[in-house]
PDB file of C-alpha atoms in Angstrom:
ATOM      1  CA  MET A   1      19.294 -22.084  11.987  1.00  0.00           C
ATOM      2  CA  GLY A   2      16.278 -20.261  13.394  1.00  0.00           C
ATOM      3  CA  LYS A   3      13.456 -19.002  11.220  1.00  0.00           C
ATOM      4  CA  ILE A   4      13.400 -15.224  10.870  1.00  0.00           C
ATOM      5  CA  ILE A   5       9.954 -13.656  10.516  1.00  0.00           C
ATOM      6  CA  ALA A   6       9.519  -9.953   9.775  1.00  0.00           C
ATOM      7  CA  VAL A   7       6.242  -8.462  10.999  1.00  0.00           C
ATOM      8  CA  ALA A   8       5.604  -5.708   8.485  1.00  0.00           C
ATOM      9  CA  ASN A   9       2.982  -3.345   7.147  1.00  0.00           C
ATOM     10  CA  GLN A  10       3.744   0.186   5.982  1.00  0.00           C
ATOM     11  CA  LYS A  11       0.431   1.303   7.437  1.00  0.00           C
ATOM     12  CA  GLY A  12       0.474   2.249  11.115  1.00  0.00           C
ATOM     13  CA  GLY A  13      -2.090   1.206  13.695  1.00  0.00           C
ATOM     14  CA  VAL A  14      -2.708  -2.289  12.333  1.00  0.00           C
ATOM     15  CA  GLY A  15      -1.453  -4.255  15.335  1.00  0.00           C
ATOM     16  CA  LYS A  16       2.073  -4.802  14.058  1.00  0.00           C
ATOM     17  CA  THR A  17       3.940  -4.306  17.325  1.00  0.00           C
ATOM     18  CA  THR A  18       1.166  -6.021  19.283  1.00  0.00           C
ATOM     19  CA  THR A  19       1.608  -9.021  17.016  1.00  0.00           C
ATOM     20  CA  ALA A  20       5.403  -9.048  17.200  1.00  0.00           C
ATOM     21  CA  VAL A  21       5.425  -8.862  21.008  1.00  0.00           C
ATOM     22  CA  ASN A  22       2.673 -11.369  21.640  1.00  0.00           C
ATOM     23  CA  LEU A  23       3.723 -13.861  18.971  1.00  0.00           C
ATOM     24  CA  ALA A  24       7.294 -13.842  20.321  1.00  0.00           C
ATOM     25  CA  ALA A  25       6.012 -14.423  23.856  1.00  0.00           C
ATOM     26  CA  ALA A  26       3.640 -17.180  22.690  1.00  0.00           C
ATOM     27  CA  LEU A  27       6.449 -18.994  20.865  1.00  0.00           C
ATOM     28  CA  HIS A  28       8.611 -18.710  23.982  1.00  0.00           C
ATOM     29  CA  ASN A  29       5.777 -20.083  26.115  1.00  0.00           C
ATOM     30  CA  ARG A  30       5.634 -23.074  23.797  1.00  0.00           C
ATOM     31  CA  GLY A  31       9.257 -23.863  24.540  1.00  0.00           C
ATOM     32  CA  ARG A  32      10.815 -22.308  21.437  1.00  0.00           C
ATOM     33  CA  ARG A  33      14.010 -20.302  21.768  1.00  0.00           C
ATOM     34  CA  THR A  34      12.778 -16.906  20.620  1.00  0.00           C
ATOM     35  CA  LEU A  35      14.402 -13.536  19.992  1.00  0.00           C
ATOM     36  CA  LEU A  36      12.353 -10.372  19.464  1.00  0.00           C
ATOM     37  CA  CYS A  37      14.288  -7.822  17.416  1.00  0.00           C
ATOM     38  CA  ASP A  38      12.767  -4.361  17.818  1.00  0.00           C
ATOM     39  CA  PHE A  39      13.604  -2.642  14.536  1.00  0.00           C
ATOM     40  CA  ASP A  40      11.292   0.340  14.997  1.00  0.00           C
ATOM     41  CA  PRO A  41      12.772   3.631  16.319  1.00  0.00           C
ATOM     42  CA  GLN A  42       9.598   4.124  18.389  1.00  0.00           C
ATOM     43  CA  ALA A  43      10.838   1.174  20.498  1.00  0.00           C
ATOM     44  CA  ASN A  44       7.325   0.134  21.475  1.00  0.00           C
ATOM     45  CA  ALA A  45       8.178  -3.556  21.320  1.00  0.00           C
ATOM     46  CA  THR A  46      11.068  -2.903  23.697  1.00  0.00           C
ATOM     47  CA  SER A  47       8.852  -1.199  26.272  1.00  0.00           C
ATOM     48  CA  GLY A  48       6.132  -3.784  25.640  1.00  0.00           C
ATOM     49  CA  MET A  49       8.534  -6.398  26.976  1.00  0.00           C
ATOM     50  CA  GLY A  50       9.080  -4.402  30.164  1.00  0.00           C
ATOM     51  CA  LEU A  51      12.379  -2.749  29.194  1.00  0.00           C
ATOM     52  CA  LEU A  52      12.458   0.878  30.277  1.00  0.00           C
ATOM     53  CA  ARG A  53      14.252   3.514  28.246  1.00  0.00           C
ATOM     54  CA  ASP A  54      17.980   3.361  28.916  1.00  0.00           C
ATOM     55  CA  ASP A  55      20.264   5.649  26.912  1.00  0.00           C
ATOM     56  CA  ASN A  56      23.319   3.680  28.067  1.00  0.00           C
ATOM     57  CA  ARG A  57      21.975   0.311  26.954  1.00  0.00           C
ATOM     58  CA  ARG A  58      23.301  -1.090  23.707  1.00  0.00           C
ATOM     59  CA  GLY A  59      20.722  -2.206  21.180  1.00  0.00           C
ATOM     60  CA  ILE A  60      20.101  -2.841  17.513  1.00  0.00           C
ATOM     61  CA  TYR A  61      21.323   0.650  16.546  1.00  0.00           C
ATOM     62  CA  GLU A  62      24.744   0.010  18.072  1.00  0.00           C
ATOM     63  CA  CYS A  63      24.874  -3.359  16.310  1.00  0.00           C
ATOM     64  CA  LEU A  64      24.155  -1.801  12.915  1.00  0.00           C
ATOM     65  CA  ILE A  65      26.242   1.356  13.170  1.00  0.00           C
ATOM     66  CA  ASP A  66      29.000   0.633  15.691  1.00  0.00           C
ATOM     67  CA  GLY A  67      29.521  -3.054  14.989  1.00  0.00           C
ATOM     68  CA  VAL A  68      28.523  -4.237  18.472  1.00  0.00           C
ATOM     69  CA  PRO A  69      27.923  -8.017  18.284  1.00  0.00           C
ATOM     70  CA  ALA A  70      24.213  -8.818  18.540  1.00  0.00           C
ATOM     71  CA  ARG A  71      24.910 -11.231  21.396  1.00  0.00           C
ATOM     72  CA  ASP A  72      26.299  -8.361  23.480  1.00  0.00           C
ATOM     73  CA  ALA A  73      23.149  -6.271  23.014  1.00  0.00           C
ATOM     74  CA  ILE A  74      20.507  -8.928  23.706  1.00  0.00           C
ATOM     75  CA  VAL A  75      18.507  -8.489  26.912  1.00  0.00           C
ATOM     76  CA  TYR A  76      17.062 -11.582  28.560  1.00  0.00           C
ATOM     77  CA  THR A  77      13.501 -11.213  29.878  1.00  0.00           C
ATOM     78  CA  ASP A  78      10.948 -13.593  31.348  1.00  0.00           C
ATOM     79  CA  TYR A  79       8.944 -13.388  28.126  1.00  0.00           C
ATOM     80  CA  CYS A  80      11.663 -13.992  25.504  1.00  0.00           C
ATOM     81  CA  ASP A  81      15.062 -12.577  24.551  1.00  0.00           C
ATOM     82  CA  VAL A  82      14.972  -9.018  23.202  1.00  0.00           C
ATOM     83  CA  LEU A  83      17.284  -7.058  20.935  1.00  0.00           C
ATOM     84  CA  PRO A  84      16.087  -3.592  21.976  1.00  0.00           C
ATOM     85  CA  SER A  85      15.590  -0.434  19.972  1.00  0.00           C
ATOM     86  CA  SER A  86      15.833   3.271  20.783  1.00  0.00           C
ATOM     87  CA  ILE A  87      15.125   6.612  19.142  1.00  0.00           C
ATOM     88  CA  ALA A  88      18.729   6.586  17.893  1.00  0.00           C
ATOM     89  CA  LEU A  89      17.628   4.055  15.273  1.00  0.00           C
ATOM     90  CA  ALA A  90      15.753   6.879  13.499  1.00  0.00           C
ATOM     91  CA  GLY A  91      19.100   8.154  12.225  1.00  0.00           C
ATOM     92  CA  ALA A  92      20.304   4.783  11.030  1.00  0.00           C
ATOM     93  CA  GLU A  93      18.812   5.099   7.552  1.00  0.00           C
ATOM     94  CA  LEU A  94      20.932   8.192   6.838  1.00  0.00           C
ATOM     95  CA  GLU A  95      24.018   6.601   8.342  1.00  0.00           C
ATOM     96  CA  LEU A  96      23.606   3.478   6.236  1.00  0.00           C
ATOM     97  CA  VAL A  97      22.993   5.262   2.914  1.00  0.00           C
ATOM     98  CA  ASP A  98      26.620   5.345   1.776  1.00  0.00           C
ATOM     99  CA  ARG A  99      27.575   1.976   3.221  1.00  0.00           C
ATOM    100  CA  PRO A 100      28.312  -0.894   0.809  1.00  0.00           C
ATOM    101  CA  ARG A 101      25.682  -3.651   1.004  1.00  0.00           C
ATOM    102  CA  ARG A 102      23.561  -1.352   3.115  1.00  0.00           C
ATOM    103  CA  GLU A 103      20.449  -3.524   2.599  1.00  0.00           C
ATOM    104  CA  TYR A 104      22.216  -6.491   4.213  1.00  0.00           C
ATOM    105  CA  ALA A 105      23.256  -4.812   7.470  1.00  0.00           C
ATOM    106  CA  LEU A 106      20.568  -6.455   9.613  1.00  0.00           C
ATOM    107  CA  ARG A 107      21.049  -9.881   8.002  1.00  0.00           C
ATOM    108  CA  GLU A 108      24.750  -9.758   8.848  1.00  0.00           C
ATOM    109  CA  CYS A 109      23.978  -8.585  12.378  1.00  0.00           C
ATOM    110  CA  LEU A 110      21.486 -11.380  13.098  1.00  0.00           C
ATOM    111  CA  GLY A 111      23.564 -14.005  11.341  1.00  0.00           C
ATOM    112  CA  SER A 112      25.858 -14.319  14.339  1.00  0.00           C
ATOM    113  CA  VAL A 113      23.003 -15.394  16.654  1.00  0.00           C
ATOM    114  CA  ALA A 114      20.515 -17.034  14.283  1.00  0.00           C
ATOM    115  CA  PHE A 115      21.727 -20.540  15.179  1.00  0.00           C
ATOM    116  CA  GLU A 116      20.926 -19.928  18.852  1.00  0.00           C
ATOM    117  CA  TYR A 117      17.191 -19.449  18.243  1.00  0.00           C
ATOM    118  CA  ASP A 118      14.256 -21.341  16.816  1.00  0.00           C
ATOM    119  CA  TYR A 119      12.528 -18.082  15.890  1.00  0.00           C
ATOM    120  CA  ILE A 120      13.597 -14.479  15.452  1.00  0.00           C
ATOM    121  CA  ILE A 121      10.689 -12.042  15.193  1.00  0.00           C
ATOM    122  CA  ILE A 122      11.466  -8.607  13.723  1.00  0.00           C
ATOM    123  CA  ASP A 123       9.123  -5.714  14.507  1.00  0.00           C
ATOM    124  CA  CYS A 124       9.428  -3.368  11.506  1.00  0.00           C
ATOM    125  CA  PRO A 125       8.731   0.375  11.378  1.00  0.00           C
ATOM    126  CA  PRO A 126       5.422   1.480   9.813  1.00  0.00           C
ATOM    127  CA  SER A 127       6.997   2.613   6.540  1.00  0.00           C
ATOM    128  CA  ILE A 128       8.814   1.184   3.542  1.00  0.00           C
ATOM    129  CA  GLY A 129      12.280   2.661   3.951  1.00  0.00           C
ATOM    130  CA  LEU A 130      15.787   1.287   4.283  1.00  0.00           C
ATOM    131  CA  LEU A 131      15.092  -0.165   7.731  1.00  0.00           C
ATOM    132  CA  THR A 132      12.116  -2.190   6.536  1.00  0.00           C
ATOM    133  CA  VAL A 133      14.030  -3.290   3.443  1.00  0.00           C
ATOM    134  CA  ASN A 134      16.807  -4.497   5.751  1.00  0.00           C
ATOM    135  CA  ALA A 135      14.262  -6.511   7.728  1.00  0.00           C
ATOM    136  CA  LEU A 136      12.824  -8.072   4.559  1.00  0.00           C
ATOM    137  CA  VAL A 137      16.284  -8.978   3.319  1.00  0.00           C
ATOM    138  CA  ALA A 138      17.169 -10.572   6.671  1.00  0.00           C
ATOM    139  CA  ALA A 139      13.896 -12.507   6.942  1.00  0.00           C
ATOM    140  CA  ASP A 140      12.864 -15.917   5.699  1.00  0.00           C
ATOM    141  CA  SER A 141       9.246 -14.790   5.626  1.00  0.00           C
ATOM    142  CA  VAL A 142       7.009 -11.823   6.320  1.00  0.00           C
ATOM    143  CA  LEU A 143       3.900 -11.842   8.495  1.00  0.00           C
ATOM    144  CA  ILE A 144       1.452  -9.113   7.514  1.00  0.00           C
ATOM    145  CA  PRO A 145      -0.984  -7.831  10.162  1.00  0.00           C
ATOM    146  CA  LEU A 146      -4.047  -6.420   8.461  1.00  0.00           C
ATOM    147  CA  GLN A 147      -6.629  -4.348  10.295  1.00  0.00           C
ATOM    148  CA  CYS A 148     -10.217  -5.121   9.337  1.00  0.00           C
ATOM    149  CA  GLU A 149     -11.016  -1.693   7.903  1.00  0.00           C
ATOM    150  CA  TYR A 150     -11.967  -0.085   4.600  1.00  0.00           C
ATOM    151  CA  TYR A 151      -8.469   0.794   3.326  1.00  0.00           C
ATOM    152  CA  ALA A 152      -6.873  -2.522   4.286  1.00  0.00           C
ATOM    153  CA  LEU A 153      -6.519  -3.984   0.791  1.00  0.00           C
ATOM    154  CA  GLU A 154      -5.173  -0.740  -0.617  1.00  0.00           C
ATOM    155  CA  GLY A 155      -2.229  -0.833   1.774  1.00  0.00           C
ATOM    156  CA  LEU A 156      -1.732  -4.535   1.220  1.00  0.00           C
ATOM    157  CA  SER A 157      -1.304  -4.122  -2.519  1.00  0.00           C
ATOM    158  CA  SER A 158       1.473  -1.568  -1.952  1.00  0.00           C
ATOM    159  CA  LEU A 159       3.248  -3.922   0.411  1.00  0.00           C
ATOM    160  CA  THR A 160       3.030  -6.886  -1.959  1.00  0.00           C
ATOM    161  CA  GLU A 161       4.639  -4.737  -4.672  1.00  0.00           C
ATOM    162  CA  THR A 162       7.511  -4.029  -2.285  1.00  0.00           C
ATOM    163  CA  LEU A 163       7.855  -7.734  -1.511  1.00  0.00           C
ATOM    164  CA  ARG A 164       8.067  -8.545  -5.230  1.00  0.00           C
ATOM    165  CA  ALA A 165      10.812  -5.957  -5.671  1.00  0.00           C
ATOM    166  CA  VAL A 166      12.778  -7.323  -2.696  1.00  0.00           C
ATOM    167  CA  ARG A 167      12.457 -10.883  -4.030  1.00  0.00           C
ATOM    168  CA  LYS A 168      13.622  -9.804  -7.473  1.00  0.00           C
ATOM    169  CA  THR A 169      16.757  -7.973  -6.406  1.00  0.00           C
ATOM    170  CA  LEU A 170      17.738  -8.738  -2.807  1.00  0.00           C
ATOM    171  CA  ASN A 171      16.104 -11.806  -1.231  1.00  0.00           C
ATOM    172  CA  PRO A 172      14.646 -14.296  -3.732  1.00  0.00           C
ATOM    173  CA  ASP A 173      13.740 -16.741  -0.940  1.00  0.00           C
ATOM    174  CA  LEU A 174      11.430 -14.347   0.940  1.00  0.00           C
ATOM    175  CA  ASP A 175       8.036 -15.966   1.547  1.00  0.00           C
ATOM    176  CA  ILE A 176       4.777 -14.615   2.904  1.00  0.00           C
ATOM    177  CA  GLU A 177       4.305 -16.332   6.259  1.00  0.00           C
ATOM    178  CA  GLY A 178       0.692 -15.277   6.222  1.00  0.00           C
ATOM    179  CA  ILE A 179      -1.780 -12.428   6.499  1.00  0.00           C
ATOM    180  CA  LEU A 180      -3.122 -11.916  10.008  1.00  0.00           C
ATOM    181  CA  LEU A 181      -6.504 -10.225  10.388  1.00  0.00           C
ATOM    182  CA  THR A 182      -6.384  -7.958  13.433  1.00  0.00           C
ATOM    183  CA  MET A 183      -8.862  -5.849  15.415  1.00  0.00           C
ATOM    184  CA  TYR A 184     -11.570  -8.178  14.159  1.00  0.00           C
ATOM    185  CA  ASP A 185     -15.112  -7.629  15.394  1.00  0.00           C
ATOM    186  CA  SER A 186     -17.527 -10.319  14.236  1.00  0.00           C
ATOM    187  CA  ARG A 187     -20.472  -8.087  15.215  1.00  0.00           C
ATOM    188  CA  THR A 188     -19.739  -5.592  12.430  1.00  0.00           C
ATOM    189  CA  ASN A 189     -20.439  -6.058   8.748  1.00  0.00           C
ATOM    190  CA  LEU A 190     -17.213  -4.221   7.909  1.00  0.00           C
ATOM    191  CA  SER A 191     -14.977  -6.794   9.615  1.00  0.00           C
ATOM    192  CA  LEU A 192     -16.822  -9.622   7.906  1.00  0.00           C
ATOM    193  CA  GLN A 193     -16.626  -7.932   4.510  1.00  0.00           C
ATOM    194  CA  VAL A 194     -12.913  -7.120   4.792  1.00  0.00           C
ATOM    195  CA  ALA A 195     -12.157 -10.681   5.910  1.00  0.00           C
ATOM    196  CA  GLU A 196     -14.027 -12.148   2.949  1.00  0.00           C
ATOM    197  CA  GLU A 197     -12.361  -9.753   0.518  1.00  0.00           C
ATOM    198  CA  VAL A 198      -8.863 -10.535   1.772  1.00  0.00           C
ATOM    199  CA  LYS A 199      -9.533 -14.280   1.629  1.00  0.00           C
ATOM    200  CA  ARG A 200     -10.828 -13.904  -1.919  1.00  0.00           C
ATOM    201  CA  HIS A 201      -7.660 -12.132  -3.087  1.00  0.00           C
ATOM    202  CA  PHE A 202      -5.247 -14.223  -1.002  1.00  0.00           C
ATOM    203  CA  PRO A 203      -7.057 -17.560  -0.516  1.00  0.00           C
ATOM    204  CA  ARG A 204      -4.069 -19.549   0.736  1.00  0.00           C
ATOM    205  CA  GLN A 205      -2.271 -16.881   2.727  1.00  0.00           C
ATOM    206  CA  VAL A 206      -4.735 -15.756   5.403  1.00  0.00           C
ATOM    207  CA  PHE A 207      -4.170 -17.316   8.823  1.00  0.00           C
ATOM    208  CA  PRO A 208      -7.157 -19.258  10.191  1.00  0.00           C
ATOM    209  CA  THR A 209      -6.627 -17.457  13.492  1.00  0.00           C
ATOM    210  CA  VAL A 210      -7.889 -13.862  13.681  1.00  0.00           C
ATOM    211  CA  ILE A 211      -7.033 -11.374  16.420  1.00  0.00           C
ATOM    212  CA  PRO A 212     -10.131  -9.772  17.957  1.00  0.00           C
ATOM    213  CA  ARG A 213     -10.536  -6.370  19.467  1.00  0.00           C
ATOM    214  CA  ASN A 214      -9.673  -7.119  23.072  1.00  0.00           C
ATOM    215  CA  VAL A 215      -9.340  -4.812  26.074  1.00  0.00           C
ATOM    216  CA  ARG A 216      -6.631  -6.930  27.699  1.00  0.00           C
ATOM    217  CA  LEU A 217      -4.512  -6.767  24.549  1.00  0.00           C
ATOM    218  CA  SER A 218      -4.742  -2.976  24.669  1.00  0.00           C
ATOM    219  CA  GLU A 219      -3.931  -2.783  28.377  1.00  0.00           C
ATOM    220  CA  ALA A 220      -0.927  -5.130  28.460  1.00  0.00           C
ATOM    221  CA  PRO A 221       1.686  -2.749  26.904  1.00  0.00           C
ATOM    222  CA  SER A 222       1.073  -0.119  29.608  1.00  0.00           C
ATOM    223  CA  HIS A 223       2.121  -2.757  32.148  1.00  0.00           C
ATOM    224  CA  GLY A 224       5.262  -3.648  30.174  1.00  0.00           C
ATOM    225  CA  MET A 225       4.306  -7.238  29.454  1.00  0.00           C
ATOM    226  CA  PRO A 226       2.792  -9.368  26.704  1.00  0.00           C
ATOM    227  CA  VAL A 227      -0.846 -10.311  27.109  1.00  0.00           C
ATOM    228  CA  SER A 228       0.032 -13.909  28.043  1.00  0.00           C
ATOM    229  CA  ALA A 229       1.691 -12.591  31.203  1.00  0.00           C
ATOM    230  CA  TYR A 230      -0.888  -9.883  31.855  1.00  0.00           C
ATOM    231  CA  ASP A 231      -3.970 -12.089  31.439  1.00  0.00           C
ATOM    232  CA  ARG A 232      -3.286 -15.536  30.034  1.00  0.00           C
ATOM    233  CA  ALA A 233      -6.984 -16.424  30.113  1.00  0.00           C
ATOM    234  CA  SER A 234      -7.975 -13.495  27.903  1.00  0.00           C
ATOM    235  CA  LYS A 235      -9.243 -13.989  24.379  1.00  0.00           C
ATOM    236  CA  GLY A 236      -6.300 -12.048  22.962  1.00  0.00           C
ATOM    237  CA  SER A 237      -3.784 -14.294  24.704  1.00  0.00           C
ATOM    238  CA  LYS A 238      -5.514 -17.449  23.497  1.00  0.00           C
ATOM    239  CA  CYS A 239      -5.592 -16.193  19.902  1.00  0.00           C
ATOM    240  CA  TYR A 240      -1.866 -15.411  19.818  1.00  0.00           C
ATOM    241  CA  ASP A 241      -1.171 -18.821  21.348  1.00  0.00           C
ATOM    242  CA  LYS A 242      -3.179 -20.405  18.511  1.00  0.00           C
ATOM    243  CA  LEU A 243      -1.201 -18.347  15.992  1.00  0.00           C
ATOM    244  CA  ALA A 244       2.070 -19.588  17.482  1.00  0.00           C
ATOM    245  CA  GLU A 245       0.777 -23.159  17.402  1.00  0.00           C
ATOM    246  CA  TYR A 246      -0.138 -22.797  13.738  1.00  0.00           C
ATOM    247  CA  ILE A 247       3.234 -21.298  12.773  1.00  0.00           C
ATOM    248  CA  ILE A 248       5.126 -24.070  14.576  1.00  0.00           C
ATOM    249  CA  ALA A 249       2.986 -26.763  12.966  1.00  0.00           C
ATOM    250  CA  HIS A 250       3.468 -25.366   9.454  1.00  0.00           C
ATOM    251  CA  GLN A 251       7.180 -24.575   9.558  1.00  0.00           C
TER     252      GLN A 251
END
């Protein structure tokens, strides 16, 4: 059965979708069968993989609400397989509220295809609501992108409290895959200070690979492709490839 990794942080703008897209592509490039599940109503991971908006296309919303089998909604791209999202997913939380075992909806959806993949990467919304809880219940581990900025640790403490609650009541086997420092700039004291502070509080959970501020990483989504396809020689591409290598080696 494939390993399911939720990429989560309730704070927006930390490189969450960038990480989900580029990690999934890097794992695929390393020969791993990889599925990217876009679980954010903004659907940025979907467009980041070159899939244009299509109101007639089935996606994760139809799987959750209408019972469409996940296999029938998966789109096959050159970069990895994608279970796409759409703005319709924004209404899913309300539609799931009265459903029995509502926190397990995504786990049950992905369960039918989990054996076909080595890795399933879930891009979570930037909030701690029912959708994110579903992702954490479905996942084996959570990867936490953390922007190197002043309020980083404050947001991280809130997320770790949520993880403890999920472990206690819904998914006792949920691990922290690691904390990924993003938008890192070694020229600034702030990046260095945040990195040291995070490593001091979480000494065994910070990935050795950090993701730098990189123009090519920022440009790639507008071209509908991960950075490895847009500019494989770029620093951003090489860093996500190292992250994939590390995750594979430590599985």
